[in-house]
Amino acid sequence: MKLRLTEVVEKIRDLESQAFEPLCAYIYDLPALQQHAAYLVGTLPESCELFYAVKANSDLPILQTLAPIVAGFEVSSGGELAWVRKYFPEKPVIFSGPGKIDQELDQAIHQNVDCVHVESINELQRLASLSIRAEKSISILLRVNIAIDNLAATTLMMGGKPTPFGISIQDLPECISWIQAHPEIRLYGFHFHLLSHQLDAEAHLQLIELYLKQARLWCEIYGIKINHINVGGGIGINYRQPEQQFDWEIFSSKLKLLLSNCGLPEIRVRFELGRYVTAACGYYVMQVIDIKKNFDQNFIVGRGGSHHFRTPYAQGHSHPFYVVPINTWQYPFPRPEISNEKVNVVGQLCTPKDLISFDSPVISVRCGDMLVFPYAGAYAWHISHHDFLRHPHPQQLFLPLKE
Ligand SMILES: Cc1ncc(COP(=O)(O)O)c(C=O)c1O
């Protein structure tokens, strides 16, 4: 997604001119999101469907922007399902996630879910009992955790090794026999989500090829027919080197060939992407409150912190940022400033873990300037511990879609 910094900076200046205290805000660029999502859907091969994993950012304007573009939403809790169903009663929904309780499975049966991604034999059996009681059949995908030789690891692995996610292949025969004896459960296919933060398009293509091969093999071994394979989410954002992002153009063009050669001509391939859809539409903005040196290090203290924007701490990176100079200074004493030095950017929390950027070179930052952190539209506000220290929540602004 191309960042529209000019529009974002204009909004920041506008907000700052009206603010009566240091500013802290999230700004989401809905036109950029709309364009990006349409590009992703438009470049995927015919046989693919793009679902949006709402856990990345479930704000209503984000979902409203995406709903006319994506094939559906992927939810991972009863809360997300209720939220999506309240506003999008007809939109196809996939229900995945570990540890689903009976009430959530029942919700899936009654709330017109396209399919449930089943995580264990016990979950499968509970779903079957609930579906018999409701006298409604339910479609499922079995989420399977498989070992892959020489799997190139990313910084966040959900499978390919022991994890709480998915069904082990040792349990697969029992699951298939169970399904064959229970017509209330319709097996649509298999679901794989082995990793997140994938930055390498070629490696992702290889992974998908292996998923498809594996699924075809299971169809032969178990004599089953499937119509869907869900290849998960997991396409990453390069926070450390933002100019080197996942090469979607290569990925989508080579995917076409891969799918036409995979020997599964009827199959629908679903993606459930979160981060790659919304990360680049969001910006976290902190106004500089203080600048100081402690021992040999420089610290810039911004309004807000990791209780709003936990992404850098969660991923262990130093988040890149832009400085938007603000020219007003209301005090009679000199304005603190730092030039041509490396800085650490922290927030207002009483913990050294409240670190957003570290060892970041800056040309010039003054108290009162704005720091703008891009790629803050996914797993940012929604994964943060908002009420720690009871600071106020940041403003949430959405650059509007054009009529
Ligand atoms: C099962 C599953 N699907 C999809 C996603 C979305 O992943 P991403 O945001 O990396 O695309 C996740 C994220 O944790 C997940 O666990």
CSV table of C-alpha atoms and ligand atoms in Angstrom, one decimal:
chain,number,residue,atom,x,y,z
A,1,MET,CA,0.0,0.0,0.0
A,2,LYS,CA,1.3,3.4,-0.9
A,3,LEU,CA,1.5,5.6,2.2
A,4,ARG,CA,-0.4,8.9,1.7
A,5,LEU,CA,1.7,11.0,4.1
A,6,THR,CA,0.7,14.3,2.8
A,7,GLU,CA,-3.0,13.7,3.6
A,8,VAL,CA,-2.0,12.3,7.0
A,9,VAL,CA,0.2,15.2,7.9
A,10,GLU,CA,-2.5,17.7,6.8
A,11,LYS,CA,-4.9,15.9,9.3
A,12,ILE,CA,-2.3,16.1,12.1
A,13,ARG,CA,-1.7,19.8,11.6
A,14,ASP,CA,-5.4,20.3,11.6
A,15,LEU,CA,-5.8,18.3,14.9
A,16,GLU,CA,-2.9,20.1,16.5
A,17,SER,CA,-4.3,23.5,15.7
A,18,GLN,CA,-7.5,22.6,17.6
A,19,ALA,CA,-5.9,20.7,20.5
A,20,PHE,CA,-5.7,22.1,24.0
A,21,GLU,CA,-3.3,19.5,25.3
A,22,PRO,CA,-0.5,17.4,23.8
A,23,LEU,CA,-1.9,15.2,21.0
A,24,CYS,CA,-2.1,11.5,20.8
A,25,ALA,CA,-4.1,9.8,18.0
A,26,TYR,CA,-4.6,7.0,15.6
A,27,ILE,CA,-5.3,8.1,12.0
A,28,TYR,CA,-6.6,5.5,9.5
A,29,ASP,CA,-6.5,6.2,5.8
A,30,LEU,CA,-9.7,4.6,4.5
A,31,PRO,CA,-9.2,5.5,0.8
A,32,ALA,CA,-5.8,3.9,0.9
A,33,LEU,CA,-7.2,0.8,2.6
A,34,GLN,CA,-10.0,0.6,-0.1
A,35,GLN,CA,-7.5,0.9,-2.9
A,36,HIS,CA,-5.1,-1.7,-1.4
A,37,ALA,CA,-7.8,-4.3,-0.7
A,38,ALA,CA,-9.3,-3.9,-4.2
A,39,TYR,CA,-5.7,-4.4,-5.6
A,40,LEU,CA,-5.2,-7.6,-3.5
A,41,VAL,CA,-8.6,-9.0,-4.6
A,42,GLY,CA,-8.1,-8.0,-8.2
A,43,THR,CA,-4.7,-9.6,-8.5
A,44,LEU,CA,-5.5,-12.9,-6.9
A,45,PRO,CA,-6.3,-15.8,-9.3
A,46,GLU,CA,-10.0,-16.6,-10.1
A,47,SER,CA,-10.0,-19.6,-7.8
A,48,CYS,CA,-9.0,-17.7,-4.8
A,49,GLU,CA,-11.0,-15.9,-2.1
A,50,LEU,CA,-9.7,-13.2,0.2
A,51,PHE,CA,-11.2,-13.2,3.7
A,52,TYR,CA,-10.1,-10.5,6.2
A,53,ALA,CA,-9.0,-11.7,9.6
A,54,VAL,CA,-10.8,-9.1,11.8
A,55,LYS,CA,-8.5,-9.7,14.8
A,56,ALA,CA,-6.0,-7.5,13.1
A,57,ASN,CA,-8.3,-4.5,13.4
A,58,SER,CA,-12.1,-4.8,13.9
A,59,ASP,CA,-13.0,-1.1,14.0
A,60,LEU,CA,-16.3,-0.6,12.2
A,61,PRO,CA,-15.1,1.9,9.6
A,62,ILE,CA,-12.4,-0.6,8.6
A,63,LEU,CA,-14.8,-3.4,8.3
A,64,GLN,CA,-17.3,-1.2,6.4
A,65,THR,CA,-14.5,-0.2,3.9
A,66,LEU,CA,-13.5,-3.8,3.4
A,67,ALA,CA,-17.0,-5.5,3.3
A,68,PRO,CA,-17.8,-4.6,-0.3
A,69,ILE,CA,-14.4,-5.8,-1.5
A,70,VAL,CA,-13.5,-9.0,0.4
A,71,ALA,CA,-15.2,-12.4,0.1
A,72,GLY,CA,-15.9,-12.4,3.8
A,73,PHE,CA,-14.5,-12.1,7.4
A,74,GLU,CA,-12.6,-14.5,9.5
A,75,VAL,CA,-13.5,-14.3,13.2
A,76,SER,CA,-11.8,-16.0,16.1
A,77,SER,CA,-14.2,-15.6,19.0
A,78,GLY,CA,-17.9,-15.4,19.8
A,79,GLY,CA,-17.3,-11.7,20.5
A,80,GLU,CA,-15.9,-11.1,17.0
A,81,LEU,CA,-18.7,-13.2,15.5
A,82,ALA,CA,-21.4,-11.2,17.3
A,83,TRP,CA,-19.7,-7.9,16.2
A,84,VAL,CA,-19.5,-8.9,12.6
A,85,ARG,CA,-23.0,-10.4,12.5
A,86,LYS,CA,-24.5,-7.2,14.1
A,87,TYR,CA,-23.3,-5.1,11.2
A,88,PHE,CA,-22.9,-7.5,8.3
A,89,PRO,CA,-25.7,-10.1,8.7
A,90,GLU,CA,-25.2,-11.5,5.2
A,91,LYS,CA,-21.5,-11.5,4.8
A,92,PRO,CA,-19.8,-14.9,4.7
A,93,VAL,CA,-17.9,-15.6,7.9
A,94,ILE,CA,-15.3,-18.2,8.8
A,95,PHE,CA,-15.0,-19.1,12.5
A,96,SER,CA,-11.6,-20.2,13.6
A,97,GLY,CA,-9.4,-20.0,16.7
A,98,PRO,CA,-8.4,-22.3,19.6
A,99,GLY,CA,-10.4,-23.1,22.7
A,100,LYS,CA,-13.9,-22.5,21.3
A,101,ILE,CA,-16.5,-23.1,24.0
A,102,ASP,CA,-19.9,-24.7,23.4
A,103,GLN,CA,-21.7,-21.4,23.4
A,104,GLU,CA,-19.4,-20.1,20.7
A,105,LEU,CA,-19.9,-23.3,18.6
A,106,ASP,CA,-23.6,-22.9,19.1
A,107,GLN,CA,-23.4,-19.3,18.0
A,108,ALA,CA,-21.6,-20.5,14.8
A,109,ILE,CA,-24.4,-23.0,14.1
A,110,HIS,CA,-27.2,-20.5,14.6
A,111,GLN,CA,-25.5,-17.4,13.0
A,112,ASN,CA,-25.1,-18.6,9.5
A,113,VAL,CA,-21.4,-19.2,9.6
A,114,ASP,CA,-19.9,-20.4,6.3
A,115,CYS,CA,-17.6,-22.9,8.0
A,116,VAL,CA,-15.9,-23.6,11.3
A,117,HIS,CA,-12.2,-24.3,11.4
A,118,VAL,CA,-12.0,-27.2,13.8
A,119,GLU,CA,-8.9,-27.4,16.1
A,120,SER,CA,-9.2,-30.8,17.8
A,121,ILE,CA,-11.1,-34.1,17.9
A,122,ASN,CA,-12.8,-33.0,21.1
A,123,GLU,CA,-14.0,-29.7,19.4
A,124,LEU,CA,-15.2,-31.8,16.5
A,125,GLN,CA,-17.2,-34.1,18.7
A,126,ARG,CA,-18.8,-31.2,20.7
A,127,LEU,CA,-19.7,-29.4,17.4
A,128,ALA,CA,-21.4,-32.6,16.1
A,129,SER,CA,-23.4,-32.9,19.4
A,130,LEU,CA,-24.5,-29.3,19.2
A,131,SER,CA,-25.4,-29.6,15.6
A,132,ILE,CA,-27.5,-32.7,16.2
A,133,ARG,CA,-29.3,-30.9,19.0
A,134,ALA,CA,-29.9,-27.8,16.8
A,135,GLU,CA,-31.0,-30.1,13.9
A,136,LYS,CA,-28.7,-28.1,11.6
A,137,SER,CA,-25.7,-29.4,9.7
A,138,ILE,CA,-22.5,-27.4,9.8
A,139,SER,CA,-19.5,-27.2,7.3
A,140,ILE,CA,-16.0,-27.4,8.6
A,141,LEU,CA,-12.4,-27.3,7.7
A,142,LEU,CA,-9.9,-29.3,9.7
A,143,ARG,CA,-7.0,-27.1,10.9
A,144,VAL,CA,-4.0,-29.3,10.7
A,145,ASN,CA,-0.5,-28.8,12.0
A,146,ILE,CA,2.1,-30.4,9.8
A,147,ALA,CA,5.9,-30.8,9.9
A,148,ILE,CA,7.6,-29.4,6.8
A,149,ASP,CA,11.2,-30.2,6.0
A,150,ASN,CA,13.4,-27.2,5.9
A,151,LEU,CA,10.5,-24.8,6.7
A,152,ALA,CA,12.0,-21.3,6.7
A,153,ALA,CA,11.0,-20.0,10.1
A,154,THR,CA,9.6,-16.5,10.6
A,155,THR,CA,9.5,-14.5,13.9
A,156,LEU,CA,6.0,-16.0,14.7
A,157,MET,CA,5.4,-19.7,14.1
A,158,MET,CA,2.0,-21.2,14.7
A,159,GLY,CA,2.8,-24.6,13.4
A,160,GLY,CA,5.4,-26.9,11.8
A,161,LYS,CA,6.5,-27.6,15.4
A,162,PRO,CA,4.6,-28.4,18.7
A,163,THR,CA,2.1,-25.6,19.3
A,164,PRO,CA,-1.5,-25.4,20.7
A,165,PHE,CA,-2.9,-24.9,17.2
A,166,GLY,CA,-4.5,-27.4,14.9
A,167,ILE,CA,-4.9,-31.1,14.8
A,168,SER,CA,-1.8,-33.3,14.8
A,169,ILE,CA,-1.6,-35.6,11.7
A,170,GLN,CA,-1.7,-38.6,14.1
A,171,ASP,CA,-5.3,-37.6,15.0
A,172,LEU,CA,-6.4,-37.0,11.5
A,173,PRO,CA,-7.6,-40.6,10.7
A,174,GLU,CA,-9.8,-40.5,13.8
A,175,CYS,CA,-11.2,-37.1,12.8
A,176,ILE,CA,-12.0,-38.3,9.3
A,177,SER,CA,-13.7,-41.5,10.5
A,178,TRP,CA,-15.7,-39.5,12.9
A,179,ILE,CA,-16.8,-37.1,10.2
A,180,GLN,CA,-17.7,-40.1,7.9
A,181,ALA,CA,-20.0,-41.4,10.6
A,182,HIS,CA,-21.6,-38.0,11.3
A,183,PRO,CA,-23.5,-36.6,8.4
A,184,GLU,CA,-24.4,-33.4,10.3
A,185,ILE,CA,-20.7,-32.4,9.8
A,186,ARG,CA,-19.7,-31.6,6.2
A,187,LEU,CA,-16.0,-31.6,5.5
A,188,TYR,CA,-15.2,-28.8,3.2
A,189,GLY,CA,-11.5,-29.2,3.3
A,190,PHE,CA,-8.3,-28.4,5.3
A,191,HIS,CA,-7.0,-25.3,6.9
A,192,PHE,CA,-3.3,-24.4,7.4
A,193,HIS,CA,-1.8,-21.4,9.2
A,194,LEU,CA,1.7,-22.3,10.1
A,195,LEU,CA,3.2,-18.8,10.5
A,196,SER,CA,2.8,-15.1,10.5
A,197,HIS,CA,5.3,-12.3,9.4
A,198,GLN,CA,6.1,-13.9,6.1
A,199,LEU,CA,8.2,-11.4,4.1
A,200,ASP,CA,9.4,-13.7,1.4
A,201,ALA,CA,7.0,-14.2,-1.6
A,202,GLU,CA,8.9,-17.2,-3.0
A,203,ALA,CA,8.9,-18.9,0.4
A,204,HIS,CA,5.2,-18.3,0.8
A,205,LEU,CA,4.5,-19.8,-2.7
A,206,GLN,CA,6.5,-22.9,-1.7
A,207,LEU,CA,4.6,-23.2,1.5
A,208,ILE,CA,1.2,-23.0,-0.3
A,209,GLU,CA,2.4,-25.5,-2.8
A,210,LEU,CA,3.2,-27.9,0.0
A,211,TYR,CA,-0.2,-27.3,1.6
A,212,LEU,CA,-1.9,-28.2,-1.7
A,213,LYS,CA,0.2,-31.3,-2.2
A,214,GLN,CA,-0.5,-32.5,1.4
A,215,ALA,CA,-4.2,-31.9,1.0
A,216,ARG,CA,-4.3,-33.8,-2.3
A,217,LEU,CA,-2.4,-36.7,-0.7
A,218,TRP,CA,-5.0,-36.9,2.2
A,219,CYS,CA,-7.8,-36.9,-0.3
A,220,GLU,CA,-6.2,-40.0,-1.9
A,221,ILE,CA,-5.4,-41.7,1.3
A,222,TYR,CA,-8.8,-41.2,3.0
A,223,GLY,CA,-10.9,-41.4,-0.2
A,224,ILE,CA,-12.5,-38.0,0.4
A,225,LYS,CA,-13.5,-35.1,-1.8
A,226,ILE,CA,-12.9,-31.6,-0.6
A,227,ASN,CA,-13.8,-28.2,-2.2
A,228,HIS,CA,-11.8,-25.8,-0.1
A,229,ILE,CA,-8.3,-25.3,1.2
A,230,ASN,CA,-7.6,-22.4,3.5
A,231,VAL,CA,-4.0,-21.3,3.3
A,232,GLY,CA,-4.3,-19.0,6.3
A,233,GLY,CA,-3.0,-15.5,6.7
A,234,GLY,CA,0.6,-14.7,7.7
A,235,ILE,CA,1.9,-12.3,5.0
A,236,GLY,CA,4.0,-9.9,7.0
A,237,ILE,CA,4.9,-6.2,7.1
A,238,ASN,CA,8.6,-5.3,7.2
A,239,TYR,CA,8.7,-2.9,10.1
A,240,ARG,CA,12.4,-2.9,10.3
A,241,GLN,CA,13.0,-2.0,6.6
A,242,PRO,CA,9.8,-0.5,5.4
A,243,GLU,CA,11.1,0.1,1.9
A,244,GLN,CA,11.4,-3.7,1.5
A,245,GLN,CA,7.9,-5.2,1.7
A,246,PHE,CA,6.5,-8.5,0.7
A,247,ASP,CA,6.4,-8.7,-3.1
A,248,TRP,CA,2.7,-9.2,-3.8
A,249,GLU,CA,3.1,-8.7,-7.5
A,250,ILE,CA,5.4,-11.6,-7.9
A,251,PHE,CA,3.4,-13.6,-5.4
A,252,SER,CA,0.0,-13.2,-7.1
A,253,SER,CA,1.3,-13.7,-10.6
A,254,LYS,CA,3.2,-16.9,-9.7
A,255,LEU,CA,0.3,-18.2,-7.7
A,256,LYS,CA,-1.8,-18.4,-10.8
A,257,LEU,CA,0.6,-20.9,-12.4
A,258,LEU,CA,1.0,-22.8,-9.1
A,259,LEU,CA,-2.7,-23.3,-8.8
A,260,SER,CA,-3.2,-24.4,-12.4
A,261,ASN,CA,-0.5,-27.1,-11.9
A,262,CYS,CA,-1.6,-28.3,-8.5
A,263,GLY,CA,-3.8,-31.1,-9.6
A,264,LEU,CA,-6.9,-29.8,-7.7
A,265,PRO,CA,-8.8,-28.1,-10.5
A,266,GLU,CA,-12.1,-27.7,-8.6
A,267,ILE,CA,-10.6,-26.4,-5.4
A,268,ARG,CA,-11.3,-22.9,-3.9
A,269,VAL,CA,-8.3,-21.5,-2.2
A,270,ARG,CA,-9.0,-19.2,0.7
A,271,PHE,CA,-6.7,-16.6,2.3
A,272,GLU,CA,-7.5,-15.1,5.6
A,273,LEU,CA,-5.1,-12.2,5.8
A,274,GLY,CA,-5.1,-9.7,8.6
A,275,ARG,CA,-1.8,-7.7,9.0
A,276,TYR,CA,-1.1,-7.4,5.3
A,277,VAL,CA,-4.6,-5.9,4.6
A,278,THR,CA,-4.8,-3.2,7.3
A,279,ALA,CA,-1.3,-2.5,8.8
A,280,ALA,CA,-0.3,0.2,6.3
A,281,CYS,CA,-3.6,2.2,6.5
A,282,GLY,CA,-3.0,3.1,10.2
A,283,TYR,CA,-0.7,5.7,11.8
A,284,TYR,CA,-0.1,6.3,15.5
A,285,VAL,CA,0.7,9.9,16.4
A,286,MET,CA,2.4,11.1,19.6
A,287,GLN,CA,3.3,14.7,20.4
A,288,VAL,CA,6.7,15.2,22.1
A,289,ILE,CA,6.3,16.1,25.7
A,290,ASP,CA,9.9,15.9,26.9
A,291,ILE,CA,13.5,15.3,25.6
A,292,LYS,CA,16.3,14.3,27.9
A,293,LYS,CA,19.5,12.5,28.3
A,294,ASN,CA,19.9,9.7,30.8
A,295,PHE,CA,23.5,8.3,31.2
A,296,ASP,CA,24.7,8.3,27.6
A,297,GLN,CA,21.3,7.8,26.0
A,298,ASN,CA,18.7,10.2,24.6
A,299,PHE,CA,15.0,9.8,25.4
A,300,ILE,CA,12.1,11.4,23.7
A,301,VAL,CA,8.9,11.1,25.8
A,302,GLY,CA,5.8,11.2,23.7
A,303,ARG,CA,2.1,11.5,24.6
A,304,GLY,CA,0.7,8.0,24.8
A,305,GLY,CA,2.9,4.8,24.7
A,306,SER,CA,2.8,1.1,24.4
A,307,HIS,CA,-0.6,0.9,26.2
A,308,HIS,CA,-1.9,2.3,22.9
A,309,PHE,CA,0.6,1.0,20.5
A,310,ARG,CA,2.0,-2.3,21.6
A,311,THR,CA,3.1,-3.5,18.2
A,312,PRO,CA,6.8,-2.7,18.5
A,313,TYR,CA,7.2,-4.2,21.9
A,314,ALA,CA,5.1,-7.3,20.9
A,315,GLN,CA,7.3,-7.9,17.9
A,316,GLY,CA,10.6,-6.7,19.4
A,317,HIS,CA,11.4,-4.1,16.8
A,318,SER,CA,12.3,-0.4,16.8
A,319,HIS,CA,9.4,1.2,15.0
A,320,PRO,CA,10.3,3.7,12.3
A,321,PHE,CA,8.8,7.1,12.5
A,322,TYR,CA,8.5,10.5,10.8
A,323,VAL,CA,8.8,13.9,12.5
A,324,VAL,CA,6.2,16.5,11.7
A,325,PRO,CA,7.6,19.9,12.9
A,326,ILE,CA,5.2,22.1,14.8
A,327,ASN,CA,6.3,25.7,14.9
A,328,THR,CA,4.4,27.1,17.9
A,329,TRP,CA,6.1,27.1,21.4
A,330,GLN,CA,4.1,28.7,24.2
A,331,TYR,CA,6.7,29.0,27.0
A,332,PRO,CA,9.1,31.8,27.9
A,333,PHE,CA,12.1,29.5,28.1
A,334,PRO,CA,14.1,27.7,25.3
A,335,ARG,CA,12.5,24.9,23.6
A,336,PRO,CA,14.2,21.5,24.2
A,337,GLU,CA,15.6,20.1,21.0
A,338,ILE,CA,17.9,17.3,19.8
A,339,SER,CA,19.7,17.2,16.5
A,340,ASN,CA,21.7,14.6,14.6
A,341,GLU,CA,21.7,12.0,17.3
A,342,LYS,CA,20.3,8.6,18.1
A,343,VAL,CA,17.2,8.5,20.3
A,344,ASN,CA,14.9,6.1,22.1
A,345,VAL,CA,11.2,7.0,21.9
A,346,VAL,CA,9.2,6.1,25.0
A,347,GLY,CA,5.7,6.8,26.2
A,348,GLN,CA,4.1,7.9,29.5
A,349,LEU,CA,4.1,4.5,31.3
A,350,CYS,CA,6.1,3.8,34.5
A,351,THR,CA,8.0,0.9,32.9
A,352,PRO,CA,11.2,0.7,30.8
A,353,LYS,CA,9.2,-1.7,28.6
A,354,ASP,CA,7.3,1.3,27.2
A,355,LEU,CA,9.7,1.6,24.4
A,356,ILE,CA,8.5,2.3,20.8
A,357,SER,CA,11.7,3.0,19.0
A,358,PHE,CA,15.3,2.6,20.0
A,359,ASP,CA,18.7,3.7,18.6
A,360,SER,CA,16.8,5.7,15.9
A,361,PRO,CA,18.8,8.5,14.2
A,362,VAL,CA,17.0,11.8,14.0
A,363,ILE,CA,17.9,15.0,12.2
A,364,SER,CA,15.9,17.3,14.5
A,365,VAL,CA,13.2,16.8,17.1
A,366,ARG,CA,11.8,19.5,19.4
A,367,CYS,CA,9.3,19.4,22.3
A,368,GLY,CA,5.9,19.9,20.7
A,369,ASP,CA,6.7,18.2,17.4
A,370,MET,CA,4.7,15.3,16.3
A,371,LEU,CA,6.1,11.8,15.8
A,372,VAL,CA,4.1,9.7,13.3
A,373,PHE,CA,4.5,5.9,13.3
A,374,PRO,CA,3.3,4.3,10.1
A,375,TYR,CA,2.1,0.6,9.7
A,376,ALA,CA,0.0,1.0,12.8
A,377,GLY,CA,-3.3,-0.3,11.4
A,378,ALA,CA,-3.0,-4.0,12.4
A,379,TYR,CA,-2.4,-5.6,15.8
A,380,ALA,CA,-1.8,-2.1,17.2
A,381,TRP,CA,-4.6,-0.5,19.2
A,382,HIS,CA,-6.4,-3.8,19.4
A,383,ILE,CA,-3.6,-5.7,21.1
A,384,SER,CA,-2.7,-3.0,23.6
A,385,HIS,CA,-3.4,-2.8,27.3
A,386,HIS,CA,-5.5,0.4,27.1
A,387,ASP,CA,-6.3,1.0,30.7
A,388,PHE,CA,-2.8,0.6,32.3
A,389,LEU,CA,-2.3,3.8,34.3
A,390,ARG,CA,-5.7,5.1,33.2
A,391,HIS,CA,-4.3,7.6,30.7
A,392,PRO,CA,-6.9,8.8,28.3
A,393,HIS,CA,-7.4,6.8,25.1
A,394,PRO,CA,-6.0,8.4,21.9
A,395,GLN,CA,-8.3,10.1,19.4
A,396,GLN,CA,-9.4,7.8,16.6
A,397,LEU,CA,-9.8,9.4,13.2
A,398,PHE,CA,-10.6,8.0,9.8
A,399,LEU,CA,-9.7,9.8,6.6
A,400,PRO,CA,-13.1,9.5,4.8
A,401,LEU,CA,-13.8,7.6,1.6
A,402,LYS,CA,-14.7,9.7,-1.3
A,403,GLU,CA,-18.4,9.8,-2.2
B,1,LIG,C1,-5.7,-18.9,12.2
B,1,LIG,C2,-5.2,-17.6,11.8
B,1,LIG,N1,-5.6,-17.1,10.6
B,1,LIG,C3,-5.3,-15.9,10.2
B,1,LIG,C4,-4.5,-15.1,11.0
B,1,LIG,C5,-4.2,-13.7,10.5
B,1,LIG,O1,-2.8,-13.7,10.3
B,1,LIG,P1,-2.1,-12.4,9.7
B,1,LIG,O2,-2.6,-11.2,10.4
B,1,LIG,O3,-0.6,-12.6,10.0
B,1,LIG,O4,-2.4,-12.4,8.2
B,1,LIG,C6,-4.1,-15.5,12.3
B,1,LIG,C7,-3.3,-14.6,13.1
B,1,LIG,O5,-2.9,-15.0,14.2
B,1,LIG,C8,-4.5,-16.8,12.7
B,1,LIG,O6,-4.1,-17.3,13.9
